[in-house]
Amino acid sequence: MTPILQHLVEMTGHRDHLRLEASVLTTLLQLGRNMEVRALEFFFSDSQVMVRPRSWSHRGEVISSECEASVDPARGVLTNMPELTECLKEHCEVALRSSPNSHTLWLPVWIEDKAYACLEVTQNKPFTRRERDVIMGVFQVYQNYQNLLDYSERDALTGLLNRKTFEEHFARITTPSNSEFDQLDTGADTPQQWLAVIDIDHFKQVNDVYGHLYGDEVLILVANLLRSSFRAQDRVFRFGGEEFVVLLRSATLEHAAQAFERFRFTVQEHMFPQIGGITVSIGFTSTMDGAPVEVLGRADQALYYAKENGRNQVRYYDLMLSRGEVKSQITHGEIELF
């Protein structure tokens, strides 16, 4: 079996978006010695379409935002890539930019009529017809398989990850690497993983007064704000209805609280068409101790307290527990779960 076929077999063996993405980039890297590849994601921020790398090559290896050590790559405005901007506008399969020492192909990943991501291939010489044909062939296999995963793992309305993918992502970010075992006794200044449950305040009134069409638009716009407010390595889920969950990676308590407070303020200041202003309530906690259902339960307790005590606020479970505002739940170690 040729190396390219071996990589295609490996690529279609993955059941996870980021691993599939890293695998297709690795496959493309086999096509040329001086090639660089990236996977870009699109999102809205301040009414502009933004773009940022989610996975990329470095010295022949693929680095993913899944890696704990990676920093969030700088975001940019999509209009700085006019060829790609025009391609997305015209719903094209490929965009090309050529200069004397750099030639770039962009391959948008279309899901129905929307493109949430794009593969970028760059090399220092023009692409031959054969190279383009092989790249397009690999890409089409990837896109077909990506669409199958999206159908089962993405929320159809917002494009966010759905609830059934949560436990797998939770397990991945809470399993310490070898270099992290000596950091398990974490303090407030040590980066940790965090989980937040976010709920739109008075969402039922939005549906009752304006109708479900406007309610759906609110959910889509809140999802867009979530994408722009958090980093590529963080994970955002729609759990159903007006409830969202964020897994925030490698942040201190101070930075986590700031990130959730910043998102709350962003929603508060955003003007939603027809409806005007809405707010969200947020409860969050560390993922350091407990099974997914327990961590979710703690964040949910903090969220419930926020909604019962004024809404439009962020509450941290451990601080509330120390103040006696919530009571510790029974853990799975104290009862037998069925």
mmCIF file of C-alpha atoms in Angstrom:
data_model
loop_
_atom_site.group_PDB
_atom_site.id
_atom_site.type_symbol
_atom_site.label_atom_id
_atom_site.label_comp_id
_atom_site.label_asym_id
_atom_site.label_seq_id
_atom_site.Cartn_x
_atom_site.Cartn_y
_atom_site.Cartn_z
ATOM 1 C CA MET A 1 0.000 0.000 0.000
ATOM 2 C CA THR A 2 1.365 3.439 -0.937
ATOM 3 C CA PRO A 3 2.014 5.995 1.849
ATOM 4 C CA ILE A 4 -0.830 8.225 0.652
ATOM 5 C CA LEU A 5 -3.311 5.337 0.815
ATOM 6 C CA GLN A 6 -2.035 4.371 4.267
ATOM 7 C CA HIS A 7 -2.698 7.914 5.465
ATOM 8 C CA LEU A 8 -6.186 7.886 3.915
ATOM 9 C CA VAL A 9 -6.981 4.643 5.757
ATOM 10 C CA GLU A 10 -5.764 6.177 9.020
ATOM 11 C CA MET A 11 -7.693 9.397 8.352
ATOM 12 C CA THR A 12 -11.058 7.665 7.924
ATOM 13 C CA GLY A 13 -10.465 5.606 11.061
ATOM 14 C CA HIS A 14 -10.942 8.614 13.341
ATOM 15 C CA ARG A 15 -14.231 9.449 15.054
ATOM 16 C CA ASP A 16 -13.209 12.890 16.247
ATOM 17 C CA HIS A 17 -13.148 16.167 14.323
ATOM 18 C CA LEU A 18 -9.763 17.462 15.468
ATOM 19 C CA ARG A 19 -8.008 14.124 15.076
ATOM 20 C CA LEU A 20 -9.521 13.738 11.621
ATOM 21 C CA GLU A 21 -8.378 17.271 10.812
ATOM 22 C CA ALA A 22 -4.820 16.614 12.018
ATOM 23 C CA SER A 23 -4.789 13.375 10.039
ATOM 24 C CA VAL A 24 -5.771 15.019 6.743
ATOM 25 C CA LEU A 25 -3.098 17.709 7.262
ATOM 26 C CA THR A 26 -0.525 14.971 7.867
ATOM 27 C CA THR A 27 -1.685 13.247 4.680
ATOM 28 C CA LEU A 28 -1.310 16.457 2.665
ATOM 29 C CA LEU A 29 2.191 17.015 4.063
ATOM 30 C CA GLN A 30 3.284 13.792 2.332
ATOM 31 C CA LEU A 31 2.695 15.410 -1.057
ATOM 32 C CA GLY A 32 5.597 17.889 -0.989
ATOM 33 C CA ARG A 33 8.811 18.595 0.888
ATOM 34 C CA ASN A 34 8.385 22.355 1.214
ATOM 35 C CA MET A 35 4.660 22.360 1.858
ATOM 36 C CA GLU A 36 2.886 24.022 4.786
ATOM 37 C CA VAL A 37 -0.699 23.257 5.740
ATOM 38 C CA ARG A 38 -3.252 24.766 8.105
ATOM 39 C CA ALA A 39 -6.875 24.180 9.072
ATOM 40 C CA LEU A 40 -8.690 27.471 9.558
ATOM 41 C CA GLU A 41 -12.000 28.130 11.266
ATOM 42 C CA PHE A 42 -14.407 30.996 10.583
ATOM 43 C CA PHE A 43 -16.426 32.868 13.197
ATOM 44 C CA PHE A 44 -18.133 36.216 13.691
ATOM 45 C CA SER A 45 -16.806 39.013 15.905
ATOM 46 C CA ASP A 46 -18.117 42.576 15.933
ATOM 47 C CA SER A 47 -20.136 41.886 12.762
ATOM 48 C CA GLN A 48 -17.005 40.784 10.900
ATOM 49 C CA VAL A 49 -16.079 37.317 9.679
ATOM 50 C CA MET A 50 -12.841 36.331 11.402
ATOM 51 C CA VAL A 51 -10.425 33.497 10.704
ATOM 52 C CA ARG A 52 -7.928 31.706 12.956
ATOM 53 C CA PRO A 53 -5.783 28.542 12.682
ATOM 54 C CA ARG A 54 -7.101 25.492 14.496
ATOM 55 C CA SER A 55 -4.345 23.072 13.391
ATOM 56 C CA TRP A 56 -1.131 23.807 11.493
ATOM 57 C CA SER A 57 2.174 22.326 10.387
ATOM 58 C CA HIS A 58 5.525 23.197 11.917
ATOM 59 C CA ARG A 59 8.779 21.619 10.715
ATOM 60 C CA GLY A 60 6.936 18.738 9.120
ATOM 61 C CA GLU A 61 4.737 17.984 12.143
ATOM 62 C CA VAL A 62 1.094 18.877 12.682
ATOM 63 C CA ILE A 63 0.250 20.909 15.781
ATOM 64 C CA SER A 64 -3.334 21.100 16.961
ATOM 65 C CA SER A 65 -5.144 23.495 19.264
ATOM 66 C CA GLU A 66 -6.013 20.316 21.164
ATOM 67 C CA CYS A 67 -2.428 20.368 22.500
ATOM 68 C CA GLU A 68 -2.207 21.786 26.001
ATOM 69 C CA ALA A 69 1.036 23.607 25.234
ATOM 70 C CA SER A 70 -0.271 25.435 22.194
ATOM 71 C CA VAL A 71 -1.276 29.062 22.496
ATOM 72 C CA ASP A 72 -4.315 30.479 20.777
ATOM 73 C CA PRO A 73 -3.107 31.609 17.334
ATOM 74 C CA ALA A 74 -3.766 35.213 16.414
ATOM 75 C CA ARG A 75 -7.091 35.809 14.753
ATOM 76 C CA GLY A 76 -7.431 37.875 11.606
ATOM 77 C CA VAL A 77 -10.126 39.455 9.477
ATOM 78 C CA LEU A 78 -11.250 37.282 6.566
ATOM 79 C CA THR A 79 -11.211 40.250 4.175
ATOM 80 C CA ASN A 80 -7.401 40.235 4.458
ATOM 81 C CA MET A 81 -7.628 37.104 2.267
ATOM 82 C CA PRO A 82 -9.517 38.524 -0.748
ATOM 83 C CA GLU A 83 -9.222 35.354 -2.854
ATOM 84 C CA LEU A 84 -10.727 33.239 -0.079
ATOM 85 C CA THR A 85 -13.364 35.889 0.652
ATOM 86 C CA GLU A 86 -14.510 35.832 -2.972
ATOM 87 C CA CYS A 87 -14.487 32.032 -3.001
ATOM 88 C CA LEU A 88 -16.807 31.884 0.018
ATOM 89 C CA LYS A 89 -19.057 34.553 -1.473
ATOM 90 C CA GLU A 90 -19.403 32.599 -4.729
ATOM 91 C CA HIS A 91 -19.618 29.219 -2.962
ATOM 92 C CA CYS A 92 -16.551 27.938 -4.890
ATOM 93 C CA GLU A 93 -14.672 24.704 -4.202
ATOM 94 C CA VAL A 94 -11.174 26.194 -4.251
ATOM 95 C CA ALA A 95 -9.375 29.558 -4.083
ATOM 96 C CA LEU A 96 -5.823 30.251 -5.259
ATOM 97 C CA ARG A 97 -3.277 32.974 -4.503
ATOM 98 C CA SER A 98 0.037 33.090 -6.346
ATOM 99 C CA SER A 99 3.103 35.273 -5.858
ATOM 100 C CA PRO A 100 6.699 34.732 -7.020
ATOM 101 C CA ASN A 101 7.752 32.747 -3.940
ATOM 102 C CA SER A 102 4.465 31.556 -2.439
ATOM 103 C CA HIS A 103 1.433 29.726 -3.828
ATOM 104 C CA THR A 104 -1.603 28.984 -1.648
ATOM 105 C CA LEU A 105 -4.701 26.830 -2.163
ATOM 106 C CA TRP A 106 -7.752 27.262 0.082
ATOM 107 C CA LEU A 107 -10.327 24.485 0.251
ATOM 108 C CA PRO A 108 -13.500 25.481 2.169
ATOM 109 C CA VAL A 109 -15.308 22.724 4.054
ATOM 110 C CA TRP A 110 -18.944 23.215 3.077
ATOM 111 C CA ILE A 111 -21.723 21.852 5.275
ATOM 112 C CA GLU A 112 -24.852 22.374 3.210
ATOM 113 C CA ASP A 113 -24.608 26.098 2.344
ATOM 114 C CA LYS A 114 -22.247 27.152 5.159
ATOM 115 C CA ALA A 115 -18.473 26.977 5.525
ATOM 116 C CA TYR A 116 -17.266 26.769 9.117
ATOM 117 C CA ALA A 117 -13.699 25.780 8.257
ATOM 118 C CA CYS A 118 -11.126 25.676 5.481
ATOM 119 C CA LEU A 119 -7.923 23.801 4.635
ATOM 120 C CA GLU A 120 -4.952 25.859 3.446
ATOM 121 C CA VAL A 121 -2.021 24.412 1.468
ATOM 122 C CA THR A 122 1.040 26.594 0.726
ATOM 123 C CA GLN A 123 4.256 25.844 -1.155
ATOM 124 C CA ASN A 124 7.031 27.890 -2.805
ATOM 125 C CA LYS A 125 6.371 26.685 -6.367
ATOM 126 C CA PRO A 126 3.215 26.647 -8.514
ATOM 127 C CA PHE A 127 0.878 23.684 -8.072
ATOM 128 C CA THR A 128 1.009 21.253 -10.967
ATOM 129 C CA ARG A 129 -2.200 19.797 -12.393
ATOM 130 C CA ARG A 130 -1.372 16.448 -10.811
ATOM 131 C CA GLU A 131 -0.706 18.012 -7.385
ATOM 132 C CA ARG A 132 -4.032 19.850 -7.490
ATOM 133 C CA ASP A 133 -5.880 16.683 -8.522
ATOM 134 C CA VAL A 134 -4.329 14.664 -5.675
ATOM 135 C CA ILE A 135 -4.954 17.439 -3.124
ATOM 136 C CA MET A 136 -8.588 17.727 -4.245
ATOM 137 C CA GLY A 137 -9.016 13.945 -4.073
ATOM 138 C CA VAL A 138 -7.698 13.773 -0.500
ATOM 139 C CA PHE A 139 -9.784 16.796 0.445
ATOM 140 C CA GLN A 140 -13.013 15.344 -0.964
ATOM 141 C CA VAL A 141 -12.529 12.138 1.041
ATOM 142 C CA TYR A 142 -11.944 14.291 4.121
ATOM 143 C CA GLN A 143 -14.960 16.531 3.486
ATOM 144 C CA ASN A 144 -17.338 13.611 2.917
ATOM 145 C CA TYR A 145 -16.192 11.966 6.134
ATOM 146 C CA GLN A 146 -16.284 15.280 7.990
ATOM 147 C CA ASN A 147 -19.894 15.780 6.913
ATOM 148 C CA LEU A 148 -20.809 12.349 8.297
ATOM 149 C CA LEU A 149 -19.248 13.258 11.642
ATOM 150 C CA ASP A 150 -20.951 16.655 11.637
ATOM 151 C CA TYR A 151 -24.315 15.025 11.047
ATOM 152 C CA SER A 152 -23.933 12.902 14.186
ATOM 153 C CA GLU A 153 -21.879 15.191 16.437
ATOM 154 C CA ARG A 154 -22.959 18.758 15.641
ATOM 155 C CA ASP A 155 -26.084 20.589 16.706
ATOM 156 C CA ALA A 156 -28.070 21.124 13.523
ATOM 157 C CA LEU A 157 -29.188 24.670 14.373
ATOM 158 C CA THR A 158 -26.017 26.287 15.760
ATOM 159 C CA GLY A 159 -23.207 24.107 14.390
ATOM 160 C CA LEU A 160 -21.781 23.668 17.894
ATOM 161 C CA LEU A 161 -20.848 20.278 19.319
ATOM 162 C CA ASN A 162 -23.883 18.435 20.654
ATOM 163 C CA ARG A 163 -24.449 16.891 24.055
ATOM 164 C CA LYS A 164 -23.572 13.311 23.129
ATOM 165 C CA THR A 165 -19.975 14.318 22.306
ATOM 166 C CA PHE A 166 -19.448 15.970 25.693
ATOM 167 C CA GLU A 167 -18.076 13.072 27.761
ATOM 168 C CA GLU A 168 -15.400 12.201 25.201
ATOM 169 C CA HIS A 169 -14.142 15.784 25.088
ATOM 170 C CA PHE A 170 -14.373 16.049 28.877
ATOM 171 C CA ALA A 171 -12.240 12.915 29.312
ATOM 172 C CA ARG A 172 -9.645 14.210 26.864
ATOM 173 C CA ILE A 173 -9.062 17.580 28.523
ATOM 174 C CA THR A 174 -9.158 16.221 32.088
ATOM 175 C CA THR A 175 -6.660 13.386 31.524
ATOM 176 C CA PRO A 176 -3.271 14.771 32.586
ATOM 177 C CA SER A 177 -0.228 14.254 30.395
ATOM 178 C CA ASN A 178 2.996 12.884 31.873
ATOM 179 C CA SER A 179 4.338 16.409 32.377
ATOM 180 C CA GLU A 180 1.255 17.383 34.345
ATOM 181 C CA PHE A 181 1.229 14.692 37.027
ATOM 182 C CA ASP A 182 3.372 16.828 39.331
ATOM 183 C CA GLN A 183 0.854 19.687 39.007
ATOM 184 C CA LEU A 184 -2.250 17.880 40.231
ATOM 185 C CA ASP A 185 -2.225 19.782 43.538
ATOM 186 C CA THR A 186 -3.330 22.976 41.876
ATOM 187 C CA GLY A 187 -3.794 26.367 43.439
ATOM 188 C CA ALA A 188 -5.578 29.486 42.289
ATOM 189 C CA ASP A 189 -2.553 30.573 40.223
ATOM 190 C CA THR A 190 -2.093 27.240 38.456
ATOM 191 C CA PRO A 191 -3.753 26.710 35.054
ATOM 192 C CA GLN A 192 -6.627 24.233 35.260
ATOM 193 C CA GLN A 193 -9.572 23.084 33.189
ATOM 194 C CA TRP A 194 -12.986 24.636 33.842
ATOM 195 C CA LEU A 195 -16.587 23.875 32.982
ATOM 196 C CA ALA A 196 -19.337 26.472 32.686
ATOM 197 C CA VAL A 197 -23.058 26.014 32.143
ATOM 198 C CA ILE A 198 -24.652 28.988 30.372
ATOM 199 C CA ASP A 199 -28.373 29.649 30.188
ATOM 200 C CA ILE A 200 -30.221 32.430 28.310
ATOM 201 C CA ASP A 201 -32.370 34.369 30.756
ATOM 202 C CA HIS A 202 -36.140 34.441 30.107
ATOM 203 C CA PHE A 203 -35.732 32.607 26.808
ATOM 204 C CA LYS A 204 -39.260 31.210 26.988
ATOM 205 C CA GLN A 205 -40.559 34.777 26.819
ATOM 206 C CA VAL A 206 -38.587 35.328 23.609
ATOM 207 C CA ASN A 207 -40.316 32.349 21.999
ATOM 208 C CA ASP A 208 -43.737 33.289 23.398
ATOM 209 C CA VAL A 209 -43.582 36.964 22.381
ATOM 210 C CA TYR A 210 -41.589 36.889 19.132
ATOM 211 C CA GLY A 211 -42.030 33.298 17.944
ATOM 212 C CA HIS A 212 -39.673 30.369 17.503
ATOM 213 C CA LEU A 213 -38.133 31.791 14.318
ATOM 214 C CA TYR A 214 -36.672 34.721 16.271
ATOM 215 C CA GLY A 215 -35.879 32.374 19.152
ATOM 216 C CA ASP A 216 -33.797 30.235 16.798
ATOM 217 C CA GLU A 217 -32.016 33.341 15.529
ATOM 218 C CA VAL A 218 -31.110 34.271 19.113
ATOM 219 C CA LEU A 219 -29.634 30.790 19.651
ATOM 220 C CA ILE A 220 -27.570 31.068 16.453
ATOM 221 C CA LEU A 221 -26.273 34.530 17.395
ATOM 222 C CA VAL A 222 -25.396 33.430 20.942
ATOM 223 C CA ALA A 223 -23.522 30.470 19.416
ATOM 224 C CA ASN A 224 -21.590 32.921 17.216
ATOM 225 C CA LEU A 225 -20.723 35.022 20.273
ATOM 226 C CA LEU A 226 -19.500 31.893 22.047
ATOM 227 C CA ARG A 227 -17.212 31.019 19.125
ATOM 228 C CA SER A 228 -15.688 34.497 19.064
ATOM 229 C CA SER A 229 -15.373 34.797 22.866
ATOM 230 C CA PHE A 230 -13.428 31.598 23.509
ATOM 231 C CA ARG A 231 -10.217 30.168 22.097
ATOM 232 C CA ALA A 232 -9.673 27.520 19.443
ATOM 233 C CA GLN A 233 -8.609 24.995 22.110
ATOM 234 C CA ASP A 234 -11.743 25.515 24.217
ATOM 235 C CA ARG A 235 -14.857 23.432 23.514
ATOM 236 C CA VAL A 236 -18.384 24.804 23.216
ATOM 237 C CA PHE A 237 -21.522 22.638 23.255
ATOM 238 C CA ARG A 238 -25.219 23.193 22.880
ATOM 239 C CA PHE A 239 -26.909 20.920 25.390
ATOM 240 C CA GLY A 240 -30.414 21.607 24.132
ATOM 241 C CA GLY A 241 -32.928 24.413 24.395
ATOM 242 C CA GLU A 242 -31.226 27.583 25.596
ATOM 243 C CA GLU A 243 -28.449 25.820 27.542
ATOM 244 C CA PHE A 244 -24.792 25.811 26.489
ATOM 245 C CA VAL A 245 -21.673 24.309 28.068
ATOM 246 C CA VAL A 246 -18.080 25.534 27.743
ATOM 247 C CA LEU A 247 -14.952 23.508 28.545
ATOM 248 C CA LEU A 248 -12.243 26.094 29.164
ATOM 249 C CA ARG A 249 -8.722 24.769 28.917
ATOM 250 C CA SER A 250 -5.558 25.699 30.791
ATOM 251 C CA ALA A 251 -6.593 28.867 32.601
ATOM 252 C CA THR A 252 -6.097 30.161 36.131
ATOM 253 C CA LEU A 253 -9.155 30.834 38.275
ATOM 254 C CA GLU A 254 -8.743 34.564 37.672
ATOM 255 C CA HIS A 255 -8.550 34.170 33.909
ATOM 256 C CA ALA A 256 -11.461 31.722 33.832
ATOM 257 C CA ALA A 257 -13.663 34.112 35.817
ATOM 258 C CA GLN A 258 -12.632 36.968 33.519
ATOM 259 C CA ALA A 259 -13.407 34.926 30.387
ATOM 260 C CA PHE A 260 -16.907 34.008 31.565
ATOM 261 C CA GLU A 261 -17.602 37.520 32.818
ATOM 262 C CA ARG A 262 -16.411 38.944 29.503
ATOM 263 C CA PHE A 263 -18.812 36.683 27.622
ATOM 264 C CA ARG A 264 -21.702 37.641 29.924
ATOM 265 C CA PHE A 265 -20.994 41.316 29.254
ATOM 266 C CA THR A 266 -20.665 40.714 25.505
ATOM 267 C CA VAL A 267 -24.148 39.193 25.377
ATOM 268 C CA GLN A 268 -25.575 41.974 27.539
ATOM 269 C CA GLU A 269 -24.203 44.640 25.169
ATOM 270 C CA HIS A 270 -25.187 42.882 21.939
ATOM 271 C CA MET A 271 -28.325 44.063 20.152
ATOM 272 C CA PHE A 272 -30.363 41.177 18.799
ATOM 273 C CA PRO A 273 -32.578 41.883 15.754
ATOM 274 C CA GLN A 274 -36.206 42.646 16.685
ATOM 275 C CA ILE A 275 -35.692 41.472 20.266
ATOM 276 C CA GLY A 276 -33.108 43.997 21.440
ATOM 277 C CA GLY A 277 -31.131 43.002 24.510
ATOM 278 C CA ILE A 278 -30.933 39.667 26.317
ATOM 279 C CA THR A 279 -28.764 38.392 29.164
ATOM 280 C CA VAL A 280 -27.259 35.084 30.258
ATOM 281 C CA SER A 281 -26.562 33.468 33.616
ATOM 282 C CA ILE A 282 -23.427 31.391 34.112
ATOM 283 C CA GLY A 283 -22.290 28.868 36.699
ATOM 284 C CA PHE A 284 -18.780 27.420 36.560
ATOM 285 C CA THR A 285 -16.484 25.062 38.430
ATOM 286 C CA SER A 286 -13.148 23.253 38.131
ATOM 287 C CA THR A 287 -13.070 19.864 36.397
ATOM 288 C CA MET A 288 -10.301 18.597 38.693
ATOM 289 C CA ASP A 289 -12.448 16.298 40.814
ATOM 290 C CA GLY A 290 -15.334 14.127 39.772
ATOM 291 C CA ALA A 291 -17.034 12.389 36.885
ATOM 292 C CA PRO A 292 -18.638 14.490 34.126
ATOM 293 C CA VAL A 293 -22.092 14.271 35.681
ATOM 294 C CA GLU A 294 -20.740 15.489 39.040
ATOM 295 C CA VAL A 295 -18.849 18.440 37.538
ATOM 296 C CA LEU A 296 -21.910 19.354 35.480
ATOM 297 C CA GLY A 297 -24.000 19.136 38.629
ATOM 298 C CA ARG A 298 -21.756 21.564 40.504
ATOM 299 C CA ALA A 299 -21.768 24.092 37.658
ATOM 300 C CA ASP A 300 -25.535 23.655 37.374
ATOM 301 C CA GLN A 301 -25.963 24.404 41.099
ATOM 302 C CA ALA A 302 -24.036 27.655 40.622
ATOM 303 C CA LEU A 303 -26.141 28.488 37.557
ATOM 304 C CA TYR A 304 -29.402 27.793 39.401
ATOM 305 C CA TYR A 305 -28.315 30.099 42.225
ATOM 306 C CA ALA A 306 -27.495 32.844 39.709
ATOM 307 C CA LYS A 307 -30.918 32.529 38.075
ATOM 308 C CA GLU A 308 -32.709 32.508 41.439
ATOM 309 C CA ASN A 309 -30.818 35.572 42.642
ATOM 310 C CA GLY A 310 -31.125 38.169 39.930
ATOM 311 C CA ARG A 311 -29.866 36.510 36.714
ATOM 312 C CA ASN A 312 -27.309 38.122 34.359
ATOM 313 C CA GLN A 313 -24.363 37.092 36.546
ATOM 314 C CA VAL A 314 -21.459 34.641 36.830
ATOM 315 C CA ARG A 315 -21.195 32.360 39.869
ATOM 316 C CA TYR A 316 -18.237 30.194 40.904
ATOM 317 C CA TYR A 317 -19.293 26.990 42.685
ATOM 318 C CA ASP A 318 -16.330 26.559 45.053
ATOM 319 C CA LEU A 319 -16.613 30.135 46.335
ATOM 320 C CA MET A 320 -20.335 29.652 46.895
ATOM 321 C CA LEU A 321 -19.674 26.381 48.721
ATOM 322 C CA SER A 322 -17.201 28.105 51.078
ATOM 323 C CA ARG A 323 -19.842 30.754 51.819
ATOM 324 C CA GLY A 324 -22.549 28.163 52.485
ATOM 325 C CA GLU A 325 -24.650 29.387 49.534
ATOM 326 C CA VAL A 326 -24.789 25.852 48.096
ATOM 327 C CA LYS A 327 -24.402 22.401 49.622
ATOM 328 C CA SER A 328 -22.004 19.719 48.440
ATOM 329 C CA GLN A 329 -23.652 17.008 46.402
ATOM 330 C CA ILE A 330 -23.207 13.280 46.989
ATOM 331 C CA THR A 331 -20.304 12.014 44.902
ATOM 332 C CA HIS A 332 -20.146 8.781 42.934
ATOM 333 C CA GLY A 333 -17.724 7.390 45.517
ATOM 334 C CA GLU A 334 -20.441 7.483 48.200
ATOM 335 C CA ILE A 335 -23.186 5.702 46.294
ATOM 336 C CA GLU A 336 -23.412 2.977 43.707
ATOM 337 C CA LEU A 337 -24.473 4.308 40.322
ATOM 338 C CA PHE A 338 -26.562 2.237 37.924
#
